[in-house]
Short mmCIF file of C-alpha atoms in Angstrom, two decimals:
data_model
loop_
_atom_site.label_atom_id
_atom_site.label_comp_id
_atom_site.label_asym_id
_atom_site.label_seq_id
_atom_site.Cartn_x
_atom_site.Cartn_y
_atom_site.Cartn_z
CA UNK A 1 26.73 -7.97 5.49
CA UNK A 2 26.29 -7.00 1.50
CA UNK A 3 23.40 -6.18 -0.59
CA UNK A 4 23.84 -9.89 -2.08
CA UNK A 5 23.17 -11.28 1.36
CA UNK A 6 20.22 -8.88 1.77
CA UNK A 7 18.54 -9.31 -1.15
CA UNK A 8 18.94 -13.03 -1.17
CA UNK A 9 16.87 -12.68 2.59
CA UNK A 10 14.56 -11.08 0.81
CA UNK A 11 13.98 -13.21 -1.94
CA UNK A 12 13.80 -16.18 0.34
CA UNK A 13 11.37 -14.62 2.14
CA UNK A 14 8.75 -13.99 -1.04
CA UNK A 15 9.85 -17.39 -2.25
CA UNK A 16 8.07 -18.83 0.98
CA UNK A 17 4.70 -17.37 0.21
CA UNK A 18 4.91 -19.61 -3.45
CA UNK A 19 2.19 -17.32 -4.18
CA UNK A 20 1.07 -14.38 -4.96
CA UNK A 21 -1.50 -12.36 -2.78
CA UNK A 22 -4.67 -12.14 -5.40
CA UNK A 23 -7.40 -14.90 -6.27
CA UNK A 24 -7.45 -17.01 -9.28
CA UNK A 25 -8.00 -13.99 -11.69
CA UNK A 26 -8.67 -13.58 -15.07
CA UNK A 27 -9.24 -10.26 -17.24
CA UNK A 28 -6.86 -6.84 -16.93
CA UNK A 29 -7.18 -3.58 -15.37
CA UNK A 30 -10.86 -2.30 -15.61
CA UNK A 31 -11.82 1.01 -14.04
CA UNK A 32 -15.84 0.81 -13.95
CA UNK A 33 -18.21 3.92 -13.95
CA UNK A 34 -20.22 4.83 -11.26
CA UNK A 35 -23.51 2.75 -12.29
CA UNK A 36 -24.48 0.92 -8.93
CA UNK A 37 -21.52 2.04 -6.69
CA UNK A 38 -22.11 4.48 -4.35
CA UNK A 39 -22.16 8.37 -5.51
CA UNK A 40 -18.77 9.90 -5.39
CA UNK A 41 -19.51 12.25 -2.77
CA UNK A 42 -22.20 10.58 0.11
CA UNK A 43 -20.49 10.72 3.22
CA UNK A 44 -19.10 7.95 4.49
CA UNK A 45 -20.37 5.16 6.73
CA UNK A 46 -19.49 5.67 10.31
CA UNK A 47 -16.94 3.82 11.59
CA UNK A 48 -18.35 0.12 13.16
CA UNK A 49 -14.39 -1.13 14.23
CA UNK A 50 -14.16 -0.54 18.28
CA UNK A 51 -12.94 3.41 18.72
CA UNK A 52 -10.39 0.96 21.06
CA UNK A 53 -8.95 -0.93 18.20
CA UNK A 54 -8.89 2.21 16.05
CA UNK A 55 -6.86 3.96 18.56
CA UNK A 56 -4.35 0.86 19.35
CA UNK A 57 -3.79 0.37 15.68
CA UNK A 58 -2.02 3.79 15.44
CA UNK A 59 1.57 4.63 16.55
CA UNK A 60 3.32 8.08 15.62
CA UNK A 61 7.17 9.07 16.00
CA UNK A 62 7.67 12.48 16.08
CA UNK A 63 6.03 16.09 16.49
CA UNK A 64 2.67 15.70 14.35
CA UNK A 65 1.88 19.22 15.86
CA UNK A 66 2.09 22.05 13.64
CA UNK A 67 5.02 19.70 11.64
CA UNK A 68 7.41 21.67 9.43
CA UNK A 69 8.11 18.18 7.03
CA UNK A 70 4.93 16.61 5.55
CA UNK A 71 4.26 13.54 8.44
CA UNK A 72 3.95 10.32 6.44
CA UNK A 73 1.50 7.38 7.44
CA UNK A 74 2.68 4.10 6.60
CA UNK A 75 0.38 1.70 5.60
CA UNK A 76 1.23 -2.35 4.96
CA UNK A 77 1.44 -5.01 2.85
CA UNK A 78 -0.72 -8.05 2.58
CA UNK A 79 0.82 -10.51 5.10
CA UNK A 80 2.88 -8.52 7.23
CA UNK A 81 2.53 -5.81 9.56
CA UNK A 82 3.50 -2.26 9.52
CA UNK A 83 6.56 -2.92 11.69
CA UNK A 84 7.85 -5.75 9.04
CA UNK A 85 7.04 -3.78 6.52
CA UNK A 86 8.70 -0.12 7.52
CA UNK A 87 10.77 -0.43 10.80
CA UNK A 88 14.07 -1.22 8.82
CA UNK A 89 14.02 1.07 6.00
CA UNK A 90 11.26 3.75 6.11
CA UNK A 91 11.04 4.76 9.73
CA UNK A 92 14.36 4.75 9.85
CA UNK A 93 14.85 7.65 7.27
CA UNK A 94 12.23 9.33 8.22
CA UNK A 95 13.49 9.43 11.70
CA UNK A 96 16.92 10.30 10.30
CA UNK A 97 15.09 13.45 8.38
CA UNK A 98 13.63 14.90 11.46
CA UNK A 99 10.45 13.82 9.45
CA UNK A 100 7.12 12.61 11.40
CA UNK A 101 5.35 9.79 10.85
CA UNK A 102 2.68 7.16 11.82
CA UNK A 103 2.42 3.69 11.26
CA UNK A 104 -0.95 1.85 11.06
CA UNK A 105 -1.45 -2.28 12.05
CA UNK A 106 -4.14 -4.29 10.38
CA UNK A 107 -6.03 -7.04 11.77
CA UNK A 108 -4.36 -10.43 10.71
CA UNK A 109 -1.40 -8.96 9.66
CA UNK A 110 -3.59 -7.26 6.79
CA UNK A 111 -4.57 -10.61 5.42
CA UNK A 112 -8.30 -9.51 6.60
CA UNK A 113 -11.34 -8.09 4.81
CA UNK A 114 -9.50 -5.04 2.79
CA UNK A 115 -13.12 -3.05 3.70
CA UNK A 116 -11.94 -3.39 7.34
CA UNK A 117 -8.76 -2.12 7.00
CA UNK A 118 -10.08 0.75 5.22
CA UNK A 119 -11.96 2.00 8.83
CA UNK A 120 -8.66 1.83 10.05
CA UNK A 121 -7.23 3.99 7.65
CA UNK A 122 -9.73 6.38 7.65
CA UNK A 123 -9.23 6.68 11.56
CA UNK A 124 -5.54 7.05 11.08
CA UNK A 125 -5.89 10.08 8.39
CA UNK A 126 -8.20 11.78 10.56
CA UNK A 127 -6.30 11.23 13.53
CA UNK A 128 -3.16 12.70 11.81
CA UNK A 129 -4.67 15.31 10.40
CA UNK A 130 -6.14 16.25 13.51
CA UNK A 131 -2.92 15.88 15.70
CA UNK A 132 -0.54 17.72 12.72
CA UNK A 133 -3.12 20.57 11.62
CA UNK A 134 -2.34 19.67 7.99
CA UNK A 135 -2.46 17.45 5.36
CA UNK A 136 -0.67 14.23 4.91
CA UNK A 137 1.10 11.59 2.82
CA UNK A 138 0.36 7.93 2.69
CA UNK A 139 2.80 5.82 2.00
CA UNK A 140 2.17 2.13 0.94
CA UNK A 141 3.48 -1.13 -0.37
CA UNK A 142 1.86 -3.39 -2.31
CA UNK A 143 -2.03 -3.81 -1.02
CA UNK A 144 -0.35 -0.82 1.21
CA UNK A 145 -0.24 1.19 -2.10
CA UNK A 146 -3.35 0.72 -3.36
CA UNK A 147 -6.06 0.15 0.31
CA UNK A 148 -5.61 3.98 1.16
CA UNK A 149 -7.84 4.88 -2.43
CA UNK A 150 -10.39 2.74 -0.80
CA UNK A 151 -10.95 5.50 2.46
CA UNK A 152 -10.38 8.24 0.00
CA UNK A 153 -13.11 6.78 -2.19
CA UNK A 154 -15.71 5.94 0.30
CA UNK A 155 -15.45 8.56 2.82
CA UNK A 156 -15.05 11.75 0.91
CA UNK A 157 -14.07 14.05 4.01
CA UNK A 158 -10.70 12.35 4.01
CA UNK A 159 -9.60 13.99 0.88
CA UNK A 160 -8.94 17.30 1.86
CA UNK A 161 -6.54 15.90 4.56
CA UNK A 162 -4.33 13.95 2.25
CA UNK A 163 -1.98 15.93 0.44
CA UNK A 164 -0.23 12.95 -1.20
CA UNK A 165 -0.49 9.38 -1.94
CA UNK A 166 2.28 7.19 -2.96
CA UNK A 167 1.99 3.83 -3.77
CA UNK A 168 4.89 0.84 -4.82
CA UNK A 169 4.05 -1.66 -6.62
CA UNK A 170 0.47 -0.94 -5.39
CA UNK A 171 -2.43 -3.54 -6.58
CA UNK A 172 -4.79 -1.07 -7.85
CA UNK A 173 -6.34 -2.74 -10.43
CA UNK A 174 -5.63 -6.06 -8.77
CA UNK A 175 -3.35 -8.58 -10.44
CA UNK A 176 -3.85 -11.54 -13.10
CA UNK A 177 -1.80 -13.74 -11.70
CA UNK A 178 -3.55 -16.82 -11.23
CA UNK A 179 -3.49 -18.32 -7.29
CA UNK A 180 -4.71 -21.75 -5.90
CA UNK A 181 -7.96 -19.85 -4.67
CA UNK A 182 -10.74 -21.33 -6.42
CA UNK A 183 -14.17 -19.88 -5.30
CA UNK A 184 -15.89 -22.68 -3.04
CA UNK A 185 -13.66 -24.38 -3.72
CA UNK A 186 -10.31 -23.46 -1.72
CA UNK A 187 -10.40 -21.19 1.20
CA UNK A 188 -7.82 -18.12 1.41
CA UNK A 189 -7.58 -15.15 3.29
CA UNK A 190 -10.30 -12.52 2.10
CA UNK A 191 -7.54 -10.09 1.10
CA UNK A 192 -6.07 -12.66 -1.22
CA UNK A 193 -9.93 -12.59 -3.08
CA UNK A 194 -10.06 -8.89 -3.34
CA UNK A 195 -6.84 -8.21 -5.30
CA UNK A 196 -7.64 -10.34 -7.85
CA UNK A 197 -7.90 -8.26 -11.13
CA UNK A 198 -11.61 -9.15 -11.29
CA UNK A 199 -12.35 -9.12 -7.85
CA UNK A 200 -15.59 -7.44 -6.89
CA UNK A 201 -13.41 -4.94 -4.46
CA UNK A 202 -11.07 -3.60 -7.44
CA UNK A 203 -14.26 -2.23 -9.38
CA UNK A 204 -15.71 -0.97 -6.49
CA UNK A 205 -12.24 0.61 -5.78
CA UNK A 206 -12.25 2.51 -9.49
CA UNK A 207 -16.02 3.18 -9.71
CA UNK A 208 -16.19 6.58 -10.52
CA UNK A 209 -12.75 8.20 -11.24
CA UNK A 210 -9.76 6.87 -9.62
CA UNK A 211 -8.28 10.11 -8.45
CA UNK A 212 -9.07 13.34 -7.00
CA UNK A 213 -8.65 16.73 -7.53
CA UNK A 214 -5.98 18.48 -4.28
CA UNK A 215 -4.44 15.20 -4.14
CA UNK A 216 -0.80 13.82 -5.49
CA UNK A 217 -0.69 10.50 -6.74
CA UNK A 218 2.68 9.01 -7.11
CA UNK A 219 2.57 5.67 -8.06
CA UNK A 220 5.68 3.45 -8.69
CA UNK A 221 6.22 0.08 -9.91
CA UNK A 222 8.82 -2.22 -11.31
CA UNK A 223 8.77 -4.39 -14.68
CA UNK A 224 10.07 -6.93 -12.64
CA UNK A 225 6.92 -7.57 -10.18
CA UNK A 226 6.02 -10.62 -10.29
CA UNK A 227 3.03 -10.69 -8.09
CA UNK A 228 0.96 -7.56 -9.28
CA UNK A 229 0.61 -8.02 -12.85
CA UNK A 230 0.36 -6.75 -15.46
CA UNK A 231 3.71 -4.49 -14.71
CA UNK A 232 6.11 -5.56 -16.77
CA UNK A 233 5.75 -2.71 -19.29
CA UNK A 234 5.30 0.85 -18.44
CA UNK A 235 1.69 0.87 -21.25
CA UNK A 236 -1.32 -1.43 -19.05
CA UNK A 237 0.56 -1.07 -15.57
CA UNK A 238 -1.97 -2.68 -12.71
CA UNK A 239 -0.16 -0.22 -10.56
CA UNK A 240 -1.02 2.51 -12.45
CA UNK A 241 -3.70 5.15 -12.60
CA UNK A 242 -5.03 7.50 -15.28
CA UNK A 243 -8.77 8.83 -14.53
CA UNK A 244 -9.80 11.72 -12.36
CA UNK A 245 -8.71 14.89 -11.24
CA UNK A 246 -5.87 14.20 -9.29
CA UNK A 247 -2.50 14.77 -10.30
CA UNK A 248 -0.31 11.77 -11.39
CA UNK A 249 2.87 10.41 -11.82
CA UNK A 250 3.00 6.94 -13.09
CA UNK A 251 6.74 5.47 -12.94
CA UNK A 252 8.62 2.14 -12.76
CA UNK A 253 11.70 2.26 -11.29
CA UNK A 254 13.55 1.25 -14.72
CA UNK A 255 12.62 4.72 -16.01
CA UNK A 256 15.37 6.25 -13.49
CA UNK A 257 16.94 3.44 -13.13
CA UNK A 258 17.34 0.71 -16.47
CA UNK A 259 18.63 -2.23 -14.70
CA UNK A 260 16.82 -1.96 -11.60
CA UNK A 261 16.13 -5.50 -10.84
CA UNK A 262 14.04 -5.09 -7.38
CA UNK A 263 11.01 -7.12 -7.71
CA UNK A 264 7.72 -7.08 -6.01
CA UNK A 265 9.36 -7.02 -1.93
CA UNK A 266 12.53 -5.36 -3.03
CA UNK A 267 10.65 -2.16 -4.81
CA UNK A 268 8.50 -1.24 -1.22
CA UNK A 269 11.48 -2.01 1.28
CA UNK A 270 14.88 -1.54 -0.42
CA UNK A 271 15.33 -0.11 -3.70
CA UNK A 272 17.07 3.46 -4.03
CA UNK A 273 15.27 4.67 -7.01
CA UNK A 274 11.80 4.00 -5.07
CA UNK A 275 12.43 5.56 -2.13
CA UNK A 276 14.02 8.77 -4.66
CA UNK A 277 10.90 8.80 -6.27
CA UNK A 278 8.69 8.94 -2.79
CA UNK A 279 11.28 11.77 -1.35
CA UNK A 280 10.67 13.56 -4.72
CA UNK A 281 7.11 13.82 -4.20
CA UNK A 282 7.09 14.23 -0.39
CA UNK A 283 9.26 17.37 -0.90
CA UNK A 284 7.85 18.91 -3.57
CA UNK A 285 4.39 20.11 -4.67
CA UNK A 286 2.65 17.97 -6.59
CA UNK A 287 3.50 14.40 -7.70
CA UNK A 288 7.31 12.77 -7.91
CA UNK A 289 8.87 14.13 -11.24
CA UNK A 290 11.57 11.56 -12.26
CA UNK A 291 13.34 14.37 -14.17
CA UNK A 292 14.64 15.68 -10.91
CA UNK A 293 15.87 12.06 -9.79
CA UNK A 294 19.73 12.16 -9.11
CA UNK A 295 20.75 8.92 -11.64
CA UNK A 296 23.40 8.63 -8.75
CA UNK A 297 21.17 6.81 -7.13
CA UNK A 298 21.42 3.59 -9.76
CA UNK A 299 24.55 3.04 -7.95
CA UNK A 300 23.46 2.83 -4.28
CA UNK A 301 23.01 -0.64 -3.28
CA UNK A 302 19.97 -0.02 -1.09
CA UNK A 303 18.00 2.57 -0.19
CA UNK A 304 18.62 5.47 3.22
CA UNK A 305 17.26 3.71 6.23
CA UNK A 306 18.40 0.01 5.71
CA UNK A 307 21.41 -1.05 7.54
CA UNK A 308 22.71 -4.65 6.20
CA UNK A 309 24.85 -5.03 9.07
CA UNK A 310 22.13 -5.46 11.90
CA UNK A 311 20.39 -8.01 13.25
CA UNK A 312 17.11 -6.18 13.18
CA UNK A 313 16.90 -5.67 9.32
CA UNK A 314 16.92 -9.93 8.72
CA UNK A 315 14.64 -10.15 12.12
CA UNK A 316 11.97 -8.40 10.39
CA UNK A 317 12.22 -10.36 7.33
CA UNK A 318 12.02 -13.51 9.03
CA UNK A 319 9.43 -12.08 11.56
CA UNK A 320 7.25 -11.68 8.15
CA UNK A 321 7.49 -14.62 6.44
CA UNK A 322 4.79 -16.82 8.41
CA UNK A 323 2.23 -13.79 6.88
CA UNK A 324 3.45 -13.79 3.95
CA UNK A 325 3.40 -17.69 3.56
CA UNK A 326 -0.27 -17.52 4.59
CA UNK A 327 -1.01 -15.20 1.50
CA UNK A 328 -0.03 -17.95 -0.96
CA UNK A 329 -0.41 -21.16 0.66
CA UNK A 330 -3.32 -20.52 2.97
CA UNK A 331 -3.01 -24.49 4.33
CA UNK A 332 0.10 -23.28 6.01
CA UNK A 333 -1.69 -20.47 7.84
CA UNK A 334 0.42 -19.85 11.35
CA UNK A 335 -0.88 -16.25 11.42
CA UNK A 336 -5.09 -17.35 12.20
CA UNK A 337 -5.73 -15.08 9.50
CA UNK A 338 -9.20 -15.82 8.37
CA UNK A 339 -9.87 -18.05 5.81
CA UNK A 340 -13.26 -18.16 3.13
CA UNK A 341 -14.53 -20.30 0.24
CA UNK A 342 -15.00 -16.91 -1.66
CA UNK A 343 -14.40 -12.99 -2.02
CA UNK A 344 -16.42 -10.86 1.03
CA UNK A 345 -19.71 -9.04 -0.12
CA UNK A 346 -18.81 -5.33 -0.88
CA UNK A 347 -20.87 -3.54 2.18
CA UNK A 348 -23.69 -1.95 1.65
CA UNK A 349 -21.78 1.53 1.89
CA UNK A 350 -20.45 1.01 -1.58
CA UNK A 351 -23.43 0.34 -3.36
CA UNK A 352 -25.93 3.05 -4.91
CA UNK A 353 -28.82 1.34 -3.11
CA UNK A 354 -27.42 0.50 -0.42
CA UNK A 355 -28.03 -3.41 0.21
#
């Protein structure tokens, strides 16, 4: 089967959802200071998810022990699960690369409460950490690119045991893109509320700085996104981040590659110059640096890992799209996702007094 016929699966697939996974926002990208959020470096909450769940949520391939290749934890999109997500392209590079890696599933196919999933996440970096004896990378698509900030941010004894984050087309300062969710008015999965651009999460999120210092942040976009918006120029990305002490990379894929056309889907699952731009970063210190990007790769038709001609690849698409239609018409839900009339309360973690 050819790229046309893949990326035409793919494009089906998004065209389902109608939608796009954020609330009925309004306003840009807004990074607040620390004012009433919680101080930078409290410890974190402990963990109120089962230590059952927790441990179920996590699968690993590989030797995590003592790994000689940085072991990469994959972490979802809204509306699918980590298997849609990663199985056909990711893992299968990684496992191609001798390369270790976890994947970690979210409740309701990561249409739940984004503060949830965040427990999860910070049980998968510790448990990685723990198992590999050495920092990590997160890897992340969409609210996959952006939820791992939100354990970095809240429970500050995860940072030492990330080495690097990358994000694609990660909704880090949420997205203006305007939904049917009207505050009690409609009700839509709470991770649809949060990634609105002026979604109570997203400040809570950037409170503070946005970064770290020790940590890599590679994030990569494309100008052709059309769910996480604003990203159609490289200057007031939503994907992008600037404050803090972390070291960044910001980069759409049309700075290596000029007529990349991979939108939201095709930038976290299929597209070449992406996954270039994560290998960049996972093998070298520091962030990606698109100066060492082989332009060879504007030529490949899709990415290491995905394989056109097997059944699995369009199983996982269409295994997804039930999630995925949930995210933007939530009176189609097949997934029993939750559904509210408004955005969750931020927990009482995240707040400088507490609740």
């Amino acid at each position: 089967m050819s790229r046309r016929i893949l990326i035409a699966a793919s494009a089906a697939v998004l065209a389902l959802a109608a939608t796009v996974p954020a609330a009925g926002a309004t306003g840009g990208r807004s990074t607040a200071g620390t004012g009433n959020y919680a101080p930078l470096n409290r410890p974190g909450p402990r963990l109120t998810v089962p230590a059952s769940r927790l441990a179920a949520s996590l699968r690993c391939h590989g030797m995590l022990h003592h790994a000689r290749k940085e072991p990469v934890l994959l972490n979802p999109a809204t509306g699918v699960t980590a298997t849609q997500n990663y199985s056909w392209n990711y893992e299968r590079a990684f496992t191609a690369q001798h390369r270790p890696w976890c994947q970690v599933t979210m409740p309701y196919r990561t249409l739940g409460d984004i503060q949830t999933a965040g427990e999860y996440l910070v049980h998968a970096i510790r448990t990685m950490h723990a198992r590999a004896d050495r920092r990590i990378a997160i890897l992340g698509h969409s609210q996959g690119g952006m939820s791992m900030r939100w354990a970095l941010r809240f429970w500050p004894d995860t940072r030492a045991m990330v080495d690097d984050v990358i994000g694609m087309a990660g909704s880090n300062h949420g997205t203006t893109v305007q939904t049917a969710c009207i505050p009690n008015q409609t009700k839509c999965p709470p991770a649809v509320w949060q990634q609105g651009a002026s979604a109570r999460f997203i400040r809570a999120l950037n409170s503070g700085t946005e970064t770290f210092r020790g940590i890599s942040y590679t994030e990569i976009f494309t100008h052709t996104d059309e769910v996480v918006q604003p990203n159609s120029t490289d200057a007031g990305s939503s994907s992008a981040l600037h404050t803090g002490a972390g070291r960044i990379t910001d980069v759409s894929t049309q700075d290596v590659c000029p007529a990349d056309v991979n939108e939201h889907l095709g930038v976290g699952t299929i597209d070449p110059a992406a996954y270039a731009l994560a290998m960049d970063a996972l093998n070298h210190d520091g962030p990606a640096e698109p100066s060492r990007v082989d332009r060879a790769v504007c030529t490949q038709p899709y990415q290491p890992g995905v394989d056109p001609s097997t059944a699995a690849t369009y199983e996982q698409l269409l295994a997804g799209a039930p999630g995925l239609i949930a995210v933007g018409t939530p009176e189609w839900n097949a997934v029993g996702a939750p559904e509210v009339a408004y955005e969750p309360k931020l927990r009482c973690y995240t707040l400088a007094d507490g609740c």
